[in-house]
Amino acid sequence: MSKNKIVIANWKMKLTLAESKKLAQDVKEKFTNFSEDEVVICPNFLSICEVNNIIQGSTIGLGAQDVFWEELGAYSGEVSASMLKEAGCKYVIIGHSERRKFLMENYEMIHKELKAVLAVENMVPIVCIGENWDERKTDRRDYVLFEQLQQALTGIEVKDNQEIIVAYEPIWAIGSGTAIEPAEADYAHKIIRLTLNDMFGEDVVENNFKIIYGGSINKDNVVGFNGLDNIDGLLVGGASLNPDEFLHVANKILKK
């Protein structure tokens, strides 16, 4: 399994269908110097199929912003992992802090979503964790990260050919325009890696996990995250809506 770094764009609910198609076309035209699975874009559900058609023939990967934990059934408004795969997705963001905040997702739900994604061949979950401002101020971050990993991943069996991405997103940094200090992010990633080592063993973590950072990354601060030992890539929000800025971010972290 490739240990190349990865840069993932989360377009959130920021674009219409027409705007998503235009941005996908711009990204396809500009991102021509990247290997398979180095750059991933996650549009809204409505745009996935159209975006998939546009990026065909490129090395850009496609992901979704959420998933439901059941395969089929009377679950109005929900989309399963197999449906996402059929639409062209390989990646799925799970448990983003905005869903935890606004839609009351908890880690029992996130755990079930993770199991559902791993049950579909060649699908890669992106599991989001991170502390809020009060937890950071009271020096509870390490415990919070440990607890969130335990709740999301305990009991998960990782097969040889499976990949799990853990995205560390300090909640207080998301959308603030100010990223965490790179050294602090690197330390948090070290805590995450040590916790995963205890849960799955160092070999499994080395071969099957990536740990990436998300939270107000942009062209001005990305350079500080380049080359850090414990950071395997980035989850990019607002900066990914500008194709030139997103290209700058990707070039810096992927060293193109």
PDB file of N, CA and C in Angstrom, residues 21 26 53 67 82 89 95 117 171 178:
ATOM      1  N   LYS A  21     -19.311  21.572 -10.975  1.00  0.00           N
ATOM      2  CA  LYS A  21     -18.829  21.099 -12.284  1.00  0.00           C
ATOM      3  C   LYS A  21     -17.714  21.995 -12.810  1.00  0.00           C
ATOM      4  N   ASP A  26     -11.827  22.853 -13.662  1.00  0.00           N
ATOM      5  CA  ASP A  26     -10.617  23.639 -13.396  1.00  0.00           C
ATOM      6  C   ASP A  26      -9.547  22.786 -12.718  1.00  0.00           C
ATOM      7  N   ASN A  53     -17.886  12.179 -13.767  1.00  0.00           N
ATOM      8  CA  ASN A  53     -17.791  12.183 -15.227  1.00  0.00           C
ATOM      9  C   ASN A  53     -16.713  13.136 -15.714  1.00  0.00           C
ATOM     10  N   VAL A  67     -21.702   9.350   4.963  1.00  0.00           N
ATOM     11  CA  VAL A  67     -22.229   8.043   4.572  1.00  0.00           C
ATOM     12  C   VAL A  67     -23.138   7.549   5.693  1.00  0.00           C
ATOM     13  N   SER A  82     -21.952   1.479  -0.558  1.00  0.00           N
ATOM     14  CA  SER A  82     -21.968   0.827  -1.872  1.00  0.00           C
ATOM     15  C   SER A  82     -22.566   1.748  -2.935  1.00  0.00           C
ATOM     16  N   CYS A  89     -17.099   7.025  -6.092  1.00  0.00           N
ATOM     17  CA  CYS A  89     -16.301   7.410  -4.930  1.00  0.00           C
ATOM     18  C   CYS A  89     -15.403   6.266  -4.463  1.00  0.00           C
ATOM     19  N   GLY A  95     -17.751  11.514  10.247  1.00  0.00           N
ATOM     20  CA  GLY A  95     -17.702  12.179  11.547  1.00  0.00           C
ATOM     21  C   GLY A  95     -17.063  13.545  11.544  1.00  0.00           C
ATOM     22  N   VAL A 117     -18.211   1.339   5.688  1.00  0.00           N
ATOM     23  CA  VAL A 117     -17.306   1.687   4.585  1.00  0.00           C
ATOM     24  C   VAL A 117     -16.279   0.580   4.369  1.00  0.00           C
ATOM     25  N   ILE A 171     -11.227  21.480  16.448  1.00  0.00           N
ATOM     26  CA  ILE A 171     -12.493  22.127  16.109  1.00  0.00           C
ATOM     27  C   ILE A 171     -12.375  23.644  16.143  1.00  0.00           C
ATOM     28  N   THR A 178      -7.162  30.615  10.971  1.00  0.00           N
ATOM     29  CA  THR A 178      -5.891  30.441  11.671  1.00  0.00           C
ATOM     30  C   THR A 178      -5.661  28.960  11.946  1.00  0.00           C
TER      31      THR A 178
END
